[in-house]
Each structure stands twice: as C-alpha cells, then as structure tokens.
Short mmCIF file of C-alpha atoms in Angstrom, two decimals:
data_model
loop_
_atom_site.label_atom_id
_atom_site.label_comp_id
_atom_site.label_asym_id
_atom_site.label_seq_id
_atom_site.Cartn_x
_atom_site.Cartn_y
_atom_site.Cartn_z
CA UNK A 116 0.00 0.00 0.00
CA UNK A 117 1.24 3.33 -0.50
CA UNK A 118 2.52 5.77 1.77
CA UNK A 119 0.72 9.15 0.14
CA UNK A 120 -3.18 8.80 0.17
CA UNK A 121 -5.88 10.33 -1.94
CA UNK A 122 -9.61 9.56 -1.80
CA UNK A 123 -10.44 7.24 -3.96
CA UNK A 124 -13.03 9.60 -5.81
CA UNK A 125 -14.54 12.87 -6.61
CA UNK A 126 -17.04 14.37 -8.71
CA UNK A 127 -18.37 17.42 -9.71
CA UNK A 128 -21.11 19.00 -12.57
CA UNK A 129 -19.32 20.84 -15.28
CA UNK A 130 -18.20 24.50 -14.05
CA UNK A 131 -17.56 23.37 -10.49
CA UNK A 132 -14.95 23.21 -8.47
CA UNK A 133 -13.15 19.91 -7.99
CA UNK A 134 -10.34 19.76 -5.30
CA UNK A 135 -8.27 16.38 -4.93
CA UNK A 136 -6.37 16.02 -1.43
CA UNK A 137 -2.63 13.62 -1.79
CA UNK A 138 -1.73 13.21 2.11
CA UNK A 139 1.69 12.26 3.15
CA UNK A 140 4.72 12.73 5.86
CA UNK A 141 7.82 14.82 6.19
CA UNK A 142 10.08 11.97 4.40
CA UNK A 143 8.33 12.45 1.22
CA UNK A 144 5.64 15.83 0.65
CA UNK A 145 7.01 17.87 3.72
CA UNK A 146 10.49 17.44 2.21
CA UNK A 147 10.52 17.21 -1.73
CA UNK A 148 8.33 18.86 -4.69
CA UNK A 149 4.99 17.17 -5.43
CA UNK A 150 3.76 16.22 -9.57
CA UNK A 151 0.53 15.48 -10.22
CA UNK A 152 -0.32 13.01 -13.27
CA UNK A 153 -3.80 12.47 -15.22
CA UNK A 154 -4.36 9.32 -17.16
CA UNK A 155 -6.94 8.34 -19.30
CA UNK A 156 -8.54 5.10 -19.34
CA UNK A 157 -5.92 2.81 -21.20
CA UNK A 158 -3.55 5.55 -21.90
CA UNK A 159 -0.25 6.75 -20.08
CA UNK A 160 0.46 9.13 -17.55
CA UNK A 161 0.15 12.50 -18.21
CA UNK A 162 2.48 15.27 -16.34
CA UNK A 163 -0.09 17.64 -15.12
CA UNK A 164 1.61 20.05 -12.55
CA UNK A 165 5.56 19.34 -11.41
CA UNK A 166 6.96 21.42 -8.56
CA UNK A 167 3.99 21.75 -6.45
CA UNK A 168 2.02 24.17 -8.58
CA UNK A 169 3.75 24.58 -12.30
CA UNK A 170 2.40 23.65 -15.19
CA UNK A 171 3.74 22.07 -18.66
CA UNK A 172 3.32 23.96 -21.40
CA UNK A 173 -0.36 23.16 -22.68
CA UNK A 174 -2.07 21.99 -19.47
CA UNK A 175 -4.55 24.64 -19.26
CA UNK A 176 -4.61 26.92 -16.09
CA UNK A 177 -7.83 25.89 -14.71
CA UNK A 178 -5.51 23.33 -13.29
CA UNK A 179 -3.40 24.14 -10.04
CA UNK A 180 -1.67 22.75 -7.68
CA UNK A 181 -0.77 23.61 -4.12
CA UNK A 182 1.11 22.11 -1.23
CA UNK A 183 1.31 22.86 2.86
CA UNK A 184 3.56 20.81 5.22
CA UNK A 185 2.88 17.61 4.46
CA UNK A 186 -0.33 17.63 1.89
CA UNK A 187 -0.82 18.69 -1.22
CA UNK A 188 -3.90 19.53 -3.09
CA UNK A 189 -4.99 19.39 -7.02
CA UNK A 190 -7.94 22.46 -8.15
CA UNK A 191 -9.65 21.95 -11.03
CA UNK A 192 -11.68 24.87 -11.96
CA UNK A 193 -14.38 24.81 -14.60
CA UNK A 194 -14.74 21.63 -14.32
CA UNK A 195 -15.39 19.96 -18.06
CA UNK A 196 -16.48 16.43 -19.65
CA UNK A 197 -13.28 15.90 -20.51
CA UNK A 198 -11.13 16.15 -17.10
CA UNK A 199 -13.04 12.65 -16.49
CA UNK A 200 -10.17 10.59 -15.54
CA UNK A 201 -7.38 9.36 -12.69
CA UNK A 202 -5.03 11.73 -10.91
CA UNK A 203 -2.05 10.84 -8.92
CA UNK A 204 -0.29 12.68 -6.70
CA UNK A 205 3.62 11.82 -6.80
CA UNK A 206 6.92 12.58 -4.63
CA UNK A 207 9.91 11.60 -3.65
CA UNK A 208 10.58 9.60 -0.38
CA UNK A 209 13.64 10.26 1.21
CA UNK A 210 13.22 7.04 3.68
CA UNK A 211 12.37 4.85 0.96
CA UNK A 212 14.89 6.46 -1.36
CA UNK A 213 12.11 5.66 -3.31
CA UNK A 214 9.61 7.39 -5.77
CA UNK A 215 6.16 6.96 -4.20
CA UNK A 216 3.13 7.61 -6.08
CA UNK A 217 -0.38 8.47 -4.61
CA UNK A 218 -3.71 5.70 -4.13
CA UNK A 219 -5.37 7.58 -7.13
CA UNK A 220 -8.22 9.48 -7.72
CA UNK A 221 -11.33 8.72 -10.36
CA UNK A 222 -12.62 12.09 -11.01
CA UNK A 223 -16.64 12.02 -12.74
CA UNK A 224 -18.35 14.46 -14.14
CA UNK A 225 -21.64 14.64 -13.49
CA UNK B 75 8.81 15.28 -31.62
CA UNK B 76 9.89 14.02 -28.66
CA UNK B 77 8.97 10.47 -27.60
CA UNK B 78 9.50 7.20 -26.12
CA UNK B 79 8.59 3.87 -27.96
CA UNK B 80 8.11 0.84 -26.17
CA UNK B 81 8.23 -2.88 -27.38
CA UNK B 82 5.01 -5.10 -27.18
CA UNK B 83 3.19 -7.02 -25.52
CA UNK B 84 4.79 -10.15 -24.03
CA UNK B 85 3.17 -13.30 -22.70
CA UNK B 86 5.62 -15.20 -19.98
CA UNK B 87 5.90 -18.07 -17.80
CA UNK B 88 6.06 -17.79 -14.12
CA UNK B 89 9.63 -17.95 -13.33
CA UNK B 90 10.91 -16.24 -16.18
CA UNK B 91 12.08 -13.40 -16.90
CA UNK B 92 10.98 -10.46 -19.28
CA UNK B 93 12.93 -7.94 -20.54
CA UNK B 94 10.67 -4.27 -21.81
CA UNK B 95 12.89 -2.22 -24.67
CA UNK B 96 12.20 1.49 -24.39
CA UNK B 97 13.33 3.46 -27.64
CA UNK B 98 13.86 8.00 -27.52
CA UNK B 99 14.01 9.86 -30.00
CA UNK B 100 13.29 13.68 -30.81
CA UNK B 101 16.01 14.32 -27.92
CA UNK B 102 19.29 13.79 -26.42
CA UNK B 103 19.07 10.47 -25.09
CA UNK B 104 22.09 11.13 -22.47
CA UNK B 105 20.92 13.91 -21.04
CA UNK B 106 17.31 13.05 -19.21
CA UNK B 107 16.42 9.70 -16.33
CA UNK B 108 14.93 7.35 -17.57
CA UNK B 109 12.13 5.64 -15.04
CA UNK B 110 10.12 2.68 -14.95
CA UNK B 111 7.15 2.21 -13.92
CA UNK B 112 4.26 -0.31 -13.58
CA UNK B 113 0.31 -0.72 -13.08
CA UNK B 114 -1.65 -3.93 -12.66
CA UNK B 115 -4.82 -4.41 -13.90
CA UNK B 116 -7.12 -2.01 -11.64
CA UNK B 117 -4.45 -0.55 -9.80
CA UNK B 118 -2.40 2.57 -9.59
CA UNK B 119 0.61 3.70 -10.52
CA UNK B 120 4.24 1.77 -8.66
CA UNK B 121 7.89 3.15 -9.65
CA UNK B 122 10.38 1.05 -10.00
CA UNK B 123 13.51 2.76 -10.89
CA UNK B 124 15.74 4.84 -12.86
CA UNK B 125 18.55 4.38 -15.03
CA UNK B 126 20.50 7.68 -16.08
CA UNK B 127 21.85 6.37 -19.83
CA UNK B 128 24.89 8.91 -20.04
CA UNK B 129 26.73 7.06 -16.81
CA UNK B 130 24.57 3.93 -16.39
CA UNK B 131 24.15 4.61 -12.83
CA UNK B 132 20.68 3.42 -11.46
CA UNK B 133 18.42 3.11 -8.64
CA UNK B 134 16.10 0.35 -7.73
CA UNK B 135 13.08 0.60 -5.81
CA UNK B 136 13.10 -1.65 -2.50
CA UNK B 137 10.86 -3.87 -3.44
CA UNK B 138 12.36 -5.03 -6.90
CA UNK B 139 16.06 -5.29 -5.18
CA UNK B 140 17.58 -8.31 -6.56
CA UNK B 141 14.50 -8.82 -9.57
CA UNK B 142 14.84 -5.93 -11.71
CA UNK B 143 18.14 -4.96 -14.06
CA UNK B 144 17.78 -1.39 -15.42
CA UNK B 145 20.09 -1.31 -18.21
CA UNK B 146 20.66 1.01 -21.79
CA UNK B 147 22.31 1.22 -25.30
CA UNK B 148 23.39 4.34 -26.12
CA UNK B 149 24.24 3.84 -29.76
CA UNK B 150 20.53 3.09 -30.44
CA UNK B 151 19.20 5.25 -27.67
CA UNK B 152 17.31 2.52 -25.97
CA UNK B 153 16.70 2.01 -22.16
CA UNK B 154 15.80 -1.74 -21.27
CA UNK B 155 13.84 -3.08 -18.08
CA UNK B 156 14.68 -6.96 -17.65
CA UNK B 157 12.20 -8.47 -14.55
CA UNK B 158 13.41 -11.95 -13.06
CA UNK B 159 11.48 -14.33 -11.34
CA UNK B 160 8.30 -13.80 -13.01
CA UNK B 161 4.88 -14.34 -10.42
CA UNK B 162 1.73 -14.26 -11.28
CA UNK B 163 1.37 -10.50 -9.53
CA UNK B 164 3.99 -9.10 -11.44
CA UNK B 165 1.20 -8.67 -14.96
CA UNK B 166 0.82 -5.35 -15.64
CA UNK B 167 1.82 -2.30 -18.03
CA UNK B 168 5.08 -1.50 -17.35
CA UNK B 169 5.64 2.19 -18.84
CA UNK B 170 9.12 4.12 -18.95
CA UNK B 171 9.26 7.73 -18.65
CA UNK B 172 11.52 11.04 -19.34
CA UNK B 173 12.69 13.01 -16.04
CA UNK B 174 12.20 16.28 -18.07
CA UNK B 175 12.21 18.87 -15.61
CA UNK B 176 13.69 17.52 -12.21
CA UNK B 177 12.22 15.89 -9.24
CA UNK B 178 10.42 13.17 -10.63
CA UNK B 179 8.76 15.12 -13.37
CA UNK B 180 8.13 12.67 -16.23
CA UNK B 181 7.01 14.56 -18.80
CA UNK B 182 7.25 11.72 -21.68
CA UNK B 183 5.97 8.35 -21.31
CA UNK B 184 5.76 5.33 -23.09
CA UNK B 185 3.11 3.78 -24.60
CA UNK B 186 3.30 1.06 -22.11
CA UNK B 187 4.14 -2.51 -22.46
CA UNK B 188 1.27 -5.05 -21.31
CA UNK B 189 3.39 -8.24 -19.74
CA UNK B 190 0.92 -11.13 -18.66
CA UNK B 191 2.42 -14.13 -16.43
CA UNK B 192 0.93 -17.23 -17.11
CA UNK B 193 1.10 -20.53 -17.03
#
C-alpha cells in the first residue's frame, strides 16, 4: 500500500470546483516537490503540474496545484467532460529512497 | 517530436524473466532519467527505478532489489527493463518515462508494455 493517500473519488457537474487532497509525511511531501499526473482510461500518464504548482506547457490553467507541510492539493476549476479521468499525486521519499506515487483518484463528471 | 517507444506485448511463464525495450528519440538520449514504472490491472501507478543512460548509474526501488536490471544502449538510444522471477502478480503495463524537468517530473511516457504471467 502506499505511503501518500488520496480519496479514492470525486465528482463534480461541469463549471464546479473539484479539489483532490494527496496526504503524506515529512520523508516524502514535507520534504521534496509534489507532480501530479492524469491518465486516461488505457492511456499513459500525463504530467499535469511538477513542482507543487507549475504547469507544462499546454495543461490549461484551470488546473493548479498547491502544497502545505505535508499535503498537497490538485484544483480543477471549470470543471469539463473531458477532465473525467485518474489523478495521482507523486513525490519523492527520502526514507524509501524511493519514488512513491499516490492511491489515485477517479474524477466524474456529473 | 519528442517520444518514447516501447516494445510489445509479451506473454511469460512464471519464473521467467521479461525484458521491456524502451526506444527516444526527438532528444538527447544522455541527457534526461529514464524511469520505470508499472500498473496492474485495476491498480495505480508503482515506480520502479531509474537508469540515467549517459553514466549507467541506477536506482532500484526496494521492493524489486535483486528482480529488476535497469540497463541502456546508447548507440541506439534505448533504455531496457529486464524483470526476473516472473509471479503471477507481477502482470501489468510497465511504462518508462523522461525526467524532463527535475524531481520526478516525467514529462514523456511510453506507450506502455502489457506483460501477462501465465502458465
């Protein structure tokens, strides 16, 4: 099991708000910069937000990303059809010496 | 553009071993990690390690200690992923990645290689 949580879901109708929480401790979020991935059903990974809160040229800025102590969150604003998929939350662990990626979240749209 | 190719879809033995090519292009292959990953059916998303292909040097997650060989050719700008002691748990889409940025950033993935263990 992993050592950063998310809740396993959350929804919103389109134009909402949707926040996504990624919980962890001071050997991996309180220490080192959080990414956030989406994926698609049967597709790869898709960098979404690196360094806590930048984003990759073309992810569009209704997406944001924000960290404090030892959580980080994902915002997406405006929600949209097309934002149905999973997010992870991802950081390094410095007791691991391991990557360690978040439980996931399924985001619907309603 | 920039991208990494992946080889297909294998079909294995328990006990065996598999070994996942992952071919860049579009960029200099030297210069960026290359990270593995993996996701069984359902699941999320579990790293496994990193190879960096100008030195060679990698890093193996604790768990695949001992199982996994990260390994590359630079003259064809391929990174490999060679799994031993294939189990039954071990099916899943294994997917390499870029470290574009830095921290664990992987801003280029694979297309993912599907790897089925049975019998």
């Amino acid at each position: 099991q992993s050592v950063v949580t998310q809740p396993p879901s959350a929804s919103g109708t389109p134009g909402q708000r949707v926040t996504i929480s990624c919980s962890g401790s001071s050997s991996n979020i309180g220490s080192n910069a959080v990414n956030w991935y989406q994926q698609f059903q049967g597709l790869a990974p898709k960098l979404l937000i690196h360094n806590n809160n930048q984003r990759p040229s073309g992810v569009p800025d209704r997406f944001s990303g924000s960290k404090s102590g030892t959580s980080a969150s994902l915002a997406i604003s405006g929600l949209q059809s097309e934002d149905e998929a999973d997010y992870y939350c991802a950081s390094w662990d410095d007791s691991l010496d391991d990557y360690v990626f978040g439980t996931g979240t399924k985001v619907t749209v309603l | 553009q920039v991208q990494l190719v992946q080889s297909g879809a294998e079909v294995m033995k328990p006990g065996a071993s598999v070994k996942v090519s992952c071919r860049a292009s579009g960029y200099t292959f030297t210069n960026y990690y290359i990270h593995w990953m993996r996701q069984a059916p359902g699941q999320g998303l579990q790293w496994m390690g990193w190879i960096f292909p100008k030195s060679g040097d990698t890093n193996y997650a604790q768990k695949f200690q001992g199982r996994v060989t990260l390994t590359r050719d630079t003259s064809s700008s391929t990174a490999y992923l060679e799994l031993s002691r294939l189990r039954s748990d071990d099916a899943a889409v294994y997917y390499c990645a870029r470290d574009g940025v830095s921290g664990g950033a992987f801003d280029v993935w694979g297309q993912g290689a599907m790897v089925t263990v049975s019998s």
